Amino acid sequence: MSVWTLGINHQTAPLDLRGRFAFALDQIQPTLHQLRSRLPRQPEATLLSTCNRTELYGAGDPTALDPTLDWLAQTGGVSPQVLREHAYVLRDGHAARHAFRVASGLDSMVLGEAQILGQMKDAVRVADEAGALGTTLHQLFQRSFAVAKQVRSSTEIGAHSISMTAAAVRLASQLFEDLREIRVLFVGAGEMIELAATHFAARTPKAMAIANRTMERGEKLAGRFGAQVMRLADVPDRLHEFDAVVSCTASTLPIIGLGAVERALKKRKHRPMFMVDLAVPRDIEAEVKGLDDIYLYTVDDLAHVVQTGKEHRQAAVAQAEAIIDAGVLSFMHWMERRDPNNGVIPLIQQINAQADAWRAHELARAKRLLARGEPVEAVLEALSKGLTQKMLHGTLAELHSGDAAARAATAETVSRLFLREGAPPREPRA
């Protein structure tokens, strides 16, 4: 049994390549089914897909990695060689460390951001519903969540951080003298758009509008901010009305094209437009960035803005890494205990079987004594003594055998096992 991670992220792959491997939440379950059906020994598997990363976590035969990479490359429409140039493959302890760092926000574009933890929990939930999550990955992710919680509560890793949406507002304020005089269009109605609308609303712009494919969802979000609602299909014709556009949908193709932006600029008499594309794949065609009077930023363009304050968090990063180190050691110890090749599990099974045999023998003897009318207290005394003698016989025999060095080593082990300090075991509840 091995755990592994195969992925690409904002540090290893450009935006357009990441866009080829972006999966919406409702696509994860069928995607996992497709992957596992392609492998002879179906591994445990979880797929995490966000704006900044697409990662497959697996547990099982490590030889599944190469065919998994080939399958992922085919899914994204690129050659395995291209994917290998940008992907990372991590195994066992390195895979666990990566999962813990991702959950804790240490591997994010925005250092310490908390949104990734919710996204990871969603991915795990969907994998569980798909029947692709087994004991090993369940342990890995539950420990990831626990480590992330400890990092959040014990360090200041999230202090001084600037979110992507807050960075967008900061950039807009550099372009426009007064954000109270601009009109803002939000395309989409998901979590990122909700965050962006919250940040812009705090600056009280002249007008805000929500465009979404589903009007009901758009109306619900617009109601929170006193914004207008419009159909997604109306965006190209009304684009000129807005000074700032923030888009983040799950569309697989751009929904704001070069032609629509050119027409909008003409109607605006080339007054500048501020545009933020938070979607992966892109919502706004890349060629739009080349137009005069257009200031277009993607998630990758915002990277240097969100690094502000990073130096203040370096001490917190060191603390977080120490917590993660302890979590990795604990998880790998758990993995080793479960490995049938290390002899521990078979030994535990043999010990339990022997103890059950002793218990059954003494219990049968006690029942015979009770059937003959022996006093209950005497029977219980005999039962406890019989079990104690059987359990200690081998230990006491070892302490009396061998040379002095062997007896000393045995004595040390026995003392550690039977005479350890601490409170006695609790009585079982009735």
CSV table of C-alpha atoms in Angstrom, one decimal:
chain,number,residue,atom,x,y,z
A,1,MET,CA,0.0,0.0,0.0
A,2,SER,CA,1.3,3.4,-1.0
A,3,VAL,CA,-0.2,6.9,-1.0
A,4,TRP,CA,0.6,9.3,-3.8
A,5,THR,CA,-0.2,12.7,-5.3
A,6,LEU,CA,-0.2,13.7,-9.0
A,7,GLY,CA,-0.9,17.3,-9.8
A,8,ILE,CA,-0.2,20.7,-11.4
A,9,ASN,CA,-0.6,24.0,-9.7
A,10,HIS,CA,0.1,27.8,-10.1
A,11,GLN,CA,3.8,27.2,-9.4
A,12,THR,CA,4.3,24.5,-12.1
A,13,ALA,CA,1.8,25.1,-14.9
A,14,PRO,CA,0.6,28.2,-16.8
A,15,LEU,CA,-3.0,29.3,-16.6
A,16,ASP,CA,-4.1,27.9,-20.0
A,17,LEU,CA,-2.7,24.5,-19.2
A,18,ARG,CA,-4.4,24.5,-15.8
A,19,GLY,CA,-7.6,25.3,-17.6
A,20,ARG,CA,-7.4,22.1,-19.5
A,21,PHE,CA,-7.6,20.1,-16.3
A,22,ALA,CA,-10.2,22.1,-14.4
A,23,PHE,CA,-13.2,20.0,-13.2
A,24,ALA,CA,-16.4,21.5,-11.7
A,25,LEU,CA,-17.5,19.8,-8.5
A,26,ASP,CA,-20.3,18.0,-10.2
A,27,GLN,CA,-17.8,16.5,-12.7
A,28,ILE,CA,-15.6,14.9,-10.0
A,29,GLN,CA,-17.7,11.8,-9.3
A,30,PRO,CA,-18.0,10.6,-12.9
A,31,THR,CA,-14.3,11.5,-13.5
A,32,LEU,CA,-13.2,9.3,-10.6
A,33,HIS,CA,-15.4,6.5,-11.9
A,34,GLN,CA,-13.8,6.8,-15.3
A,35,LEU,CA,-10.3,6.8,-13.9
A,36,ARG,CA,-10.8,3.8,-11.6
A,37,SER,CA,-12.5,1.8,-14.3
A,38,ARG,CA,-9.3,2.2,-16.5
A,39,LEU,CA,-7.0,0.7,-13.8
A,40,PRO,CA,-6.8,-3.1,-13.2
A,41,ARG,CA,-6.5,-2.6,-9.4
A,42,GLN,CA,-8.9,0.2,-8.6
A,43,PRO,CA,-7.0,2.5,-6.2
A,44,GLU,CA,-8.6,4.8,-3.6
A,45,ALA,CA,-8.8,8.2,-5.3
A,46,THR,CA,-9.7,11.8,-4.7
A,47,LEU,CA,-9.7,14.7,-7.2
A,48,LEU,CA,-9.1,18.3,-6.0
A,49,SER,CA,-9.7,21.0,-8.6
A,50,THR,CA,-9.5,24.7,-7.9
A,51,CYS,CA,-8.4,27.8,-9.8
A,52,ASN,CA,-4.8,27.2,-8.8
A,53,ARG,CA,-4.5,23.4,-8.8
A,54,THR,CA,-5.7,20.1,-10.1
A,55,GLU,CA,-4.5,17.2,-7.9
A,56,LEU,CA,-5.2,13.5,-7.8
A,57,TYR,CA,-4.6,11.7,-4.5
A,58,GLY,CA,-4.4,7.9,-4.6
A,59,ALA,CA,-3.8,5.0,-2.3
A,60,GLY,CA,-3.0,1.5,-3.5
A,61,ASP,CA,-0.5,0.0,-5.9
A,62,PRO,CA,2.1,2.6,-6.8
A,63,THR,CA,2.4,1.2,-10.3
A,64,ALA,CA,-1.0,2.9,-11.0
A,65,LEU,CA,0.8,6.2,-11.2
A,66,ASP,CA,2.0,6.0,-14.8
A,67,PRO,CA,-1.4,4.9,-16.3
A,68,THR,CA,-3.1,7.6,-14.2
A,69,LEU,CA,-0.8,10.3,-15.7
A,70,ASP,CA,-1.5,9.0,-19.2
A,71,TRP,CA,-5.2,9.0,-18.5
A,72,LEU,CA,-5.1,12.5,-17.1
A,73,ALA,CA,-3.1,13.8,-20.1
A,74,GLN,CA,-5.7,12.3,-22.5
A,75,THR,CA,-8.5,13.9,-20.5
A,76,GLY,CA,-6.9,17.3,-20.8
A,77,GLY,CA,-6.1,16.8,-24.5
A,78,VAL,CA,-2.3,17.0,-24.2
A,79,SER,CA,0.5,14.5,-24.6
A,80,PRO,CA,1.8,12.7,-21.5
A,81,GLN,CA,5.2,14.3,-22.1
A,82,VAL,CA,3.7,17.8,-21.9
A,83,LEU,CA,1.9,16.9,-18.7
A,84,ARG,CA,5.0,15.4,-17.2
A,85,GLU,CA,7.0,18.6,-17.8
A,86,HIS,CA,4.5,20.5,-15.6
A,87,ALA,CA,3.3,17.9,-13.1
A,88,TYR,CA,4.6,16.8,-9.8
A,89,VAL,CA,4.5,13.3,-8.4
A,90,LEU,CA,4.8,12.8,-4.7
A,91,ARG,CA,4.8,9.5,-2.7
A,92,ASP,CA,4.1,8.4,0.9
A,93,GLY,CA,5.5,10.9,3.4
A,94,HIS,CA,6.0,13.6,0.7
A,95,ALA,CA,2.4,13.1,-0.5
A,96,ALA,CA,1.1,13.4,3.1
A,97,ARG,CA,3.2,16.6,3.7
A,98,HIS,CA,1.8,18.1,0.5
A,99,ALA,CA,-1.8,17.3,1.5
A,100,PHE,CA,-1.2,18.9,5.0
A,101,ARG,CA,0.4,22.0,3.5
A,102,VAL,CA,-2.4,22.4,1.0
A,103,ALA,CA,-5.1,22.1,3.6
A,104,SER,CA,-3.3,24.6,5.9
A,105,GLY,CA,-3.0,27.2,3.1
A,106,LEU,CA,0.8,27.0,2.9
A,107,ASP,CA,0.8,25.9,-0.8
A,108,SER,CA,-1.7,28.6,-1.9
A,109,MET,CA,-1.1,31.6,-4.0
A,110,VAL,CA,-2.5,33.6,-1.1
A,111,LEU,CA,-0.4,32.3,1.8
A,112,GLY,CA,-2.7,31.2,4.6
A,113,GLU,CA,-6.0,31.5,2.7
A,114,ALA,CA,-8.8,29.5,4.3
A,115,GLN,CA,-10.9,28.8,1.2
A,116,ILE,CA,-8.8,25.8,0.1
A,117,LEU,CA,-9.8,23.9,3.2
A,118,GLY,CA,-13.5,24.0,2.3
A,119,GLN,CA,-12.6,23.1,-1.3
A,120,MET,CA,-10.6,20.1,-0.1
A,121,LYS,CA,-13.5,19.0,2.2
A,122,ASP,CA,-15.9,19.2,-0.7
A,123,ALA,CA,-13.6,17.0,-2.9
A,124,VAL,CA,-13.3,14.4,-0.1
A,125,ARG,CA,-17.0,14.3,0.4
A,126,VAL,CA,-17.7,13.8,-3.3
A,127,ALA,CA,-15.0,11.1,-3.5
A,128,ASP,CA,-16.6,9.3,-0.5
A,129,GLU,CA,-20.1,9.5,-2.2
A,130,ALA,CA,-18.5,8.0,-5.3
A,131,GLY,CA,-17.2,5.1,-3.4
A,132,ALA,CA,-13.6,6.0,-4.2
A,133,LEU,CA,-12.5,6.9,-0.7
A,134,GLY,CA,-11.0,4.1,1.4
A,135,THR,CA,-9.5,3.8,4.9
A,136,THR,CA,-6.1,5.2,3.9
A,137,LEU,CA,-7.2,8.3,2.1
A,138,HIS,CA,-9.9,8.9,4.8
A,139,GLN,CA,-7.1,8.9,7.4
A,140,LEU,CA,-4.9,11.1,5.2
A,141,PHE,CA,-7.6,13.8,4.8
A,142,GLN,CA,-9.0,13.7,8.3
A,143,ARG,CA,-5.5,14.2,9.6
A,144,SER,CA,-5.0,17.0,7.0
A,145,PHE,CA,-8.1,18.8,8.3
A,146,ALA,CA,-7.0,18.3,11.9
A,147,VAL,CA,-3.5,19.7,11.1
A,148,ALA,CA,-5.1,22.7,9.2
A,149,LYS,CA,-7.2,23.4,12.3
A,150,GLN,CA,-4.2,23.3,14.6
A,151,VAL,CA,-2.3,25.6,12.2
A,152,ARG,CA,-5.1,28.1,12.2
A,153,SER,CA,-5.6,28.1,15.9
A,154,SER,CA,-1.9,28.0,16.9
A,155,THR,CA,-0.3,30.3,14.4
A,156,GLU,CA,-0.9,33.7,12.7
A,157,ILE,CA,-0.6,32.1,9.2
A,158,GLY,CA,-3.7,33.9,8.0
A,159,ALA,CA,-2.8,37.3,9.5
A,160,HIS,CA,-1.9,40.1,7.0
A,161,SER,CA,-3.1,38.0,4.1
A,162,ILE,CA,-4.8,39.6,1.1
A,163,SER,CA,-7.4,37.6,-0.8
A,164,MET,CA,-7.6,37.5,-4.6
A,165,THR,CA,-10.8,39.5,-4.4
A,166,ALA,CA,-9.4,42.1,-2.1
A,167,ALA,CA,-6.4,42.4,-4.5
A,168,ALA,CA,-8.8,43.1,-7.3
A,169,VAL,CA,-10.3,46.0,-5.4
A,170,ARG,CA,-6.9,47.3,-4.6
A,171,LEU,CA,-6.0,47.3,-8.3
A,172,ALA,CA,-9.3,48.9,-9.3
A,173,SER,CA,-8.6,51.8,-6.8
A,174,GLN,CA,-5.3,52.4,-8.5
A,175,LEU,CA,-7.0,52.8,-11.9
A,176,PHE,CA,-10.1,54.8,-10.8
A,177,GLU,CA,-9.8,57.9,-8.6
A,178,ASP,CA,-13.0,57.1,-6.7
A,179,LEU,CA,-14.6,53.7,-6.7
A,180,ARG,CA,-17.9,55.4,-5.6
A,181,GLU,CA,-18.2,56.7,-9.2
A,182,ILE,CA,-17.9,53.4,-11.1
A,183,ARG,CA,-20.3,50.7,-12.2
A,184,VAL,CA,-19.3,47.1,-11.5
A,185,LEU,CA,-20.5,44.0,-13.3
A,186,PHE,CA,-20.1,40.6,-11.7
A,187,VAL,CA,-20.4,37.6,-14.0
A,188,GLY,CA,-21.3,34.4,-12.1
A,189,ALA,CA,-22.8,33.8,-8.7
A,190,GLY,CA,-20.5,31.4,-7.0
A,191,GLU,CA,-18.3,31.8,-3.9
A,192,MET,CA,-15.6,33.9,-5.6
A,193,ILE,CA,-18.1,36.3,-7.0
A,194,GLU,CA,-19.8,36.6,-3.7
A,195,LEU,CA,-16.5,37.5,-2.1
A,196,ALA,CA,-15.6,40.0,-4.8
A,197,ALA,CA,-19.1,41.6,-4.5
A,198,THR,CA,-18.6,41.9,-0.7
A,199,HIS,CA,-15.3,43.7,-1.1
A,200,PHE,CA,-16.5,46.0,-3.8
A,201,ALA,CA,-19.8,46.7,-2.0
A,202,ALA,CA,-17.7,48.0,1.0
A,203,ARG,CA,-16.4,50.8,-1.3
A,204,THR,CA,-20.0,51.8,-2.2
A,205,PRO,CA,-19.7,51.9,-6.1
A,206,LYS,CA,-22.4,53.9,-8.0
A,207,ALA,CA,-24.0,50.7,-9.3
A,208,MET,CA,-23.5,46.9,-9.2
A,209,ALA,CA,-25.0,44.2,-11.4
A,210,ILE,CA,-25.0,40.4,-11.3
A,211,ALA,CA,-25.1,38.4,-14.5
A,212,ASN,CA,-25.7,34.7,-14.1
A,213,ARG,CA,-26.9,31.8,-16.2
A,214,THR,CA,-29.4,30.9,-13.6
A,215,MET,CA,-31.5,34.0,-12.8
A,216,GLU,CA,-32.8,32.7,-9.5
A,217,ARG,CA,-29.3,32.3,-8.1
A,218,GLY,CA,-28.3,35.7,-9.5
A,219,GLU,CA,-31.3,37.3,-7.9
A,220,LYS,CA,-30.5,35.8,-4.5
A,221,LEU,CA,-27.0,37.2,-4.6
A,222,ALA,CA,-28.0,40.5,-6.0
A,223,GLY,CA,-30.6,40.9,-3.2
A,224,ARG,CA,-27.8,40.9,-0.6
A,225,PHE,CA,-26.0,43.9,-2.2
A,226,GLY,CA,-28.9,45.8,-3.7
A,227,ALA,CA,-27.5,45.0,-7.2
A,228,GLN,CA,-29.3,44.7,-10.5
A,229,VAL,CA,-29.8,41.3,-12.2
A,230,MET,CA,-29.3,40.5,-15.8
A,231,ARG,CA,-29.2,37.5,-18.0
A,232,LEU,CA,-25.8,36.1,-19.0
A,233,ALA,CA,-26.8,36.3,-22.6
A,234,ASP,CA,-27.2,40.1,-22.3
A,235,VAL,CA,-23.6,40.7,-21.2
A,236,PRO,CA,-22.1,41.4,-24.7
A,237,ASP,CA,-24.7,44.0,-25.5
A,238,ARG,CA,-24.5,45.8,-22.1
A,239,LEU,CA,-20.8,45.5,-21.4
A,240,HIS,CA,-20.2,49.1,-22.3
A,241,GLU,CA,-22.3,50.2,-19.3
A,242,PHE,CA,-19.7,49.1,-16.8
A,243,ASP,CA,-16.3,50.4,-15.8
A,244,ALA,CA,-15.3,47.2,-14.0
A,245,VAL,CA,-16.0,43.6,-14.8
A,246,VAL,CA,-15.3,40.7,-12.5
A,247,SER,CA,-15.9,37.2,-13.9
A,248,CYS,CA,-15.8,33.7,-12.4
A,249,THR,CA,-18.0,31.0,-13.9
A,250,ALA,CA,-17.6,27.3,-14.5
A,251,SER,CA,-17.9,27.7,-18.2
A,252,THR,CA,-15.5,25.6,-20.2
A,253,LEU,CA,-15.3,28.3,-23.0
A,254,PRO,CA,-14.8,32.1,-22.8
A,255,ILE,CA,-18.1,33.9,-22.3
A,256,ILE,CA,-16.7,37.4,-23.0
A,257,GLY,CA,-15.0,37.6,-26.4
A,258,LEU,CA,-12.6,40.0,-28.1
A,259,GLY,CA,-15.3,41.3,-30.4
A,260,ALA,CA,-17.7,42.1,-27.5
A,261,VAL,CA,-15.1,44.1,-25.7
A,262,GLU,CA,-14.1,46.0,-28.8
A,263,ARG,CA,-17.7,47.0,-29.4
A,264,ALA,CA,-18.0,48.1,-25.7
A,265,LEU,CA,-14.9,50.2,-25.9
A,266,LYS,CA,-16.2,52.0,-29.0
A,267,LYS,CA,-19.5,52.8,-27.3
A,268,ARG,CA,-17.6,54.0,-24.2
A,269,LYS,CA,-15.5,56.3,-26.5
A,270,HIS,CA,-12.4,54.4,-25.2
A,271,ARG,CA,-12.9,55.2,-21.6
A,272,PRO,CA,-10.8,52.6,-19.7
A,273,MET,CA,-12.3,49.3,-18.5
A,274,PHE,CA,-11.0,47.3,-15.6
A,275,MET,CA,-11.5,43.5,-16.0
A,276,VAL,CA,-10.7,40.6,-13.6
A,277,ASP,CA,-10.9,37.0,-14.8
A,278,LEU,CA,-10.9,34.7,-11.8
A,279,ALA,CA,-12.0,31.7,-13.7
A,280,VAL,CA,-10.0,28.6,-14.8
A,281,PRO,CA,-10.5,28.0,-17.7
A,282,ARG,CA,-10.7,31.6,-18.7
A,283,ASP,CA,-14.0,33.5,-18.9
A,284,ILE,CA,-12.5,36.4,-20.9
A,285,GLU,CA,-10.5,35.7,-24.1
A,286,ALA,CA,-6.8,36.2,-23.6
A,287,GLU,CA,-6.6,38.5,-26.7
A,288,VAL,CA,-8.6,41.1,-24.8
A,289,LYS,CA,-5.6,42.0,-22.7
A,290,GLY,CA,-3.9,43.4,-25.8
A,291,LEU,CA,-6.5,46.1,-26.4
A,292,ASP,CA,-5.8,49.7,-25.5
A,293,ASP,CA,-7.8,51.1,-22.6
A,294,ILE,CA,-8.4,47.6,-21.2
A,295,TYR,CA,-6.8,46.5,-17.9
A,296,LEU,CA,-7.3,42.8,-17.7
A,297,TYR,CA,-6.0,40.7,-14.8
A,298,THR,CA,-6.1,36.9,-14.4
A,299,VAL,CA,-5.6,34.9,-11.2
A,300,ASP,CA,-1.9,34.6,-12.1
A,301,ASP,CA,-1.6,38.4,-12.7
A,302,LEU,CA,-2.8,38.9,-9.2
A,303,ALA,CA,-0.1,36.8,-7.7
A,304,HIS,CA,2.4,39.6,-6.9
A,305,VAL,CA,-0.4,41.7,-5.2
A,306,VAL,CA,-1.4,39.0,-2.8
A,307,GLN,CA,2.2,38.5,-1.7
A,308,THR,CA,2.0,41.8,0.2
A,309,GLY,CA,2.5,41.1,3.9
A,310,LYS,CA,4.1,37.7,3.3
A,311,GLU,CA,7.3,38.7,5.2
A,312,HIS,CA,5.2,39.2,8.3
A,313,ARG,CA,4.0,35.6,8.2
A,314,GLN,CA,7.4,33.9,7.9
A,315,ALA,CA,7.5,33.1,11.7
A,316,ALA,CA,4.0,31.7,11.4
A,317,VAL,CA,5.1,29.5,8.5
A,318,ALA,CA,7.9,28.0,10.5
A,319,GLN,CA,5.4,27.2,13.3
A,320,ALA,CA,3.0,25.7,10.8
A,321,GLU,CA,5.7,23.5,9.2
A,322,ALA,CA,6.6,22.1,12.6
A,323,ILE,CA,3.0,21.2,13.2
A,324,ILE,CA,2.9,19.6,9.7
A,325,ASP,CA,6.1,17.6,10.4
A,326,ALA,CA,4.5,16.1,13.5
A,327,GLY,CA,1.4,15.2,11.5
A,328,VAL,CA,3.4,13.5,8.8
A,329,LEU,CA,5.3,11.4,11.3
A,330,SER,CA,2.1,10.4,12.9
A,331,PHE,CA,0.4,9.4,9.6
A,332,MET,CA,3.4,7.4,8.4
A,333,HIS,CA,3.6,5.6,11.7
A,334,TRP,CA,-0.1,4.7,11.2
A,335,MET,CA,0.7,3.5,7.7
A,336,GLU,CA,3.6,1.3,8.9
A,337,ARG,CA,1.4,-0.3,11.5
A,338,ARG,CA,-1.1,-1.3,8.8
A,339,ASP,CA,1.5,-2.7,6.5
A,340,PRO,CA,1.1,-6.5,6.5
A,341,ASN,CA,4.7,-6.8,5.3
A,342,ASN,CA,6.2,-5.4,8.5
A,343,GLY,CA,4.9,-8.3,10.6
A,344,VAL,CA,3.0,-6.2,13.2
A,345,ILE,CA,-0.6,-6.9,12.0
A,346,PRO,CA,-0.1,-10.7,11.8
A,347,LEU,CA,1.5,-10.6,15.3
A,348,ILE,CA,-1.4,-8.6,16.7
A,349,GLN,CA,-3.8,-11.1,15.1
A,350,GLN,CA,-1.9,-14.0,16.7
A,351,ILE,CA,-1.9,-12.4,20.1
A,352,ASN,CA,-5.6,-11.7,20.0
A,353,ALA,CA,-6.3,-15.3,18.9
A,354,GLN,CA,-4.2,-16.7,21.7
A,355,ALA,CA,-5.9,-14.4,24.3
A,356,ASP,CA,-9.3,-15.5,23.0
A,357,ALA,CA,-8.3,-19.1,23.3
A,358,TRP,CA,-7.2,-18.6,26.9
A,359,ARG,CA,-10.4,-16.7,27.7
A,360,ALA,CA,-12.6,-19.4,26.1
A,361,HIS,CA,-10.8,-22.1,28.1
A,362,GLU,CA,-11.1,-20.4,31.5
A,363,LEU,CA,-14.7,-19.4,30.8
A,364,ALA,CA,-15.7,-23.0,30.0
A,365,ARG,CA,-13.9,-24.2,33.2
A,366,ALA,CA,-15.8,-21.5,35.2
A,367,LYS,CA,-19.1,-22.6,33.8
A,368,ARG,CA,-18.4,-26.3,34.8
A,369,LEU,CA,-17.6,-25.2,38.3
A,370,LEU,CA,-20.8,-23.2,38.6
A,371,ALA,CA,-22.8,-26.1,37.2
A,372,ARG,CA,-21.4,-28.2,40.0
A,373,GLY,CA,-22.6,-25.7,42.6
A,374,GLU,CA,-19.3,-24.1,43.5
A,375,PRO,CA,-19.6,-20.6,45.1
A,376,VAL,CA,-19.6,-17.7,42.6
A,377,GLU,CA,-16.8,-15.8,44.4
A,378,ALA,CA,-14.6,-18.9,44.3
A,379,VAL,CA,-15.3,-19.4,40.6
A,380,LEU,CA,-14.5,-15.8,39.8
A,381,GLU,CA,-11.3,-16.0,41.8
A,382,ALA,CA,-10.2,-19.2,39.9
A,383,LEU,CA,-11.1,-17.6,36.6
A,384,SER,CA,-9.0,-14.5,37.2
A,385,LYS,CA,-6.0,-16.5,38.5
A,386,GLY,CA,-6.2,-18.9,35.6
A,387,LEU,CA,-6.2,-16.0,33.0
A,388,THR,CA,-3.4,-14.2,34.9
A,389,GLN,CA,-1.2,-17.3,35.0
A,390,LYS,CA,-1.7,-18.0,31.3
A,391,MET,CA,-0.9,-14.4,30.3
A,392,LEU,CA,2.2,-14.2,32.5
A,393,HIS,CA,3.6,-17.7,32.0
A,394,GLY,CA,5.7,-16.9,28.9
A,395,THR,CA,7.0,-13.6,30.3
A,396,LEU,CA,8.1,-15.2,33.6
A,397,ALA,CA,9.7,-18.1,31.7
A,398,GLU,CA,11.7,-15.7,29.6
A,399,LEU,CA,12.9,-13.7,32.7
A,400,HIS,CA,14.4,-17.0,34.1
A,401,SER,CA,16.0,-18.2,30.9
A,402,GLY,CA,19.1,-17.2,28.9
A,403,ASP,CA,22.3,-15.4,30.0
A,404,ALA,CA,22.5,-12.2,32.0
A,405,ALA,CA,22.4,-9.9,29.0
A,406,ALA,CA,19.3,-11.6,27.5
A,407,ARG,CA,17.5,-11.4,30.9
A,408,ALA,CA,18.4,-7.7,31.3
A,409,ALA,CA,17.0,-7.0,27.8
A,410,THR,CA,13.8,-9.0,28.6
A,411,ALA,CA,13.5,-7.2,32.0
A,412,GLU,CA,13.6,-3.8,30.3
A,413,THR,CA,11.0,-4.8,27.8
A,414,VAL,CA,8.7,-6.3,30.4
A,415,SER,CA,9.0,-3.2,32.6
A,416,ARG,CA,8.0,-1.0,29.7
A,417,LEU,CA,5.0,-3.2,28.9
A,418,PHE,CA,3.7,-4.1,32.3
A,419,LEU,CA,5.0,-1.4,34.7
A,420,ARG,CA,4.6,1.8,32.8
A,421,GLU,CA,3.6,4.8,34.8
A,422,GLY,CA,0.2,6.4,34.5
A,423,ALA,CA,-3.4,5.9,35.6
A,424,PRO,CA,-4.7,2.3,35.6
A,425,PRO,CA,-7.2,1.5,32.9
A,426,ARG,CA,-10.8,2.7,33.4
A,427,GLU,CA,-13.5,0.3,34.5
A,428,PRO,CA,-15.8,-0.5,31.6
A,429,ARG,CA,-19.2,1.2,31.7
A,430,ALA,CA,-22.2,-0.9,32.5
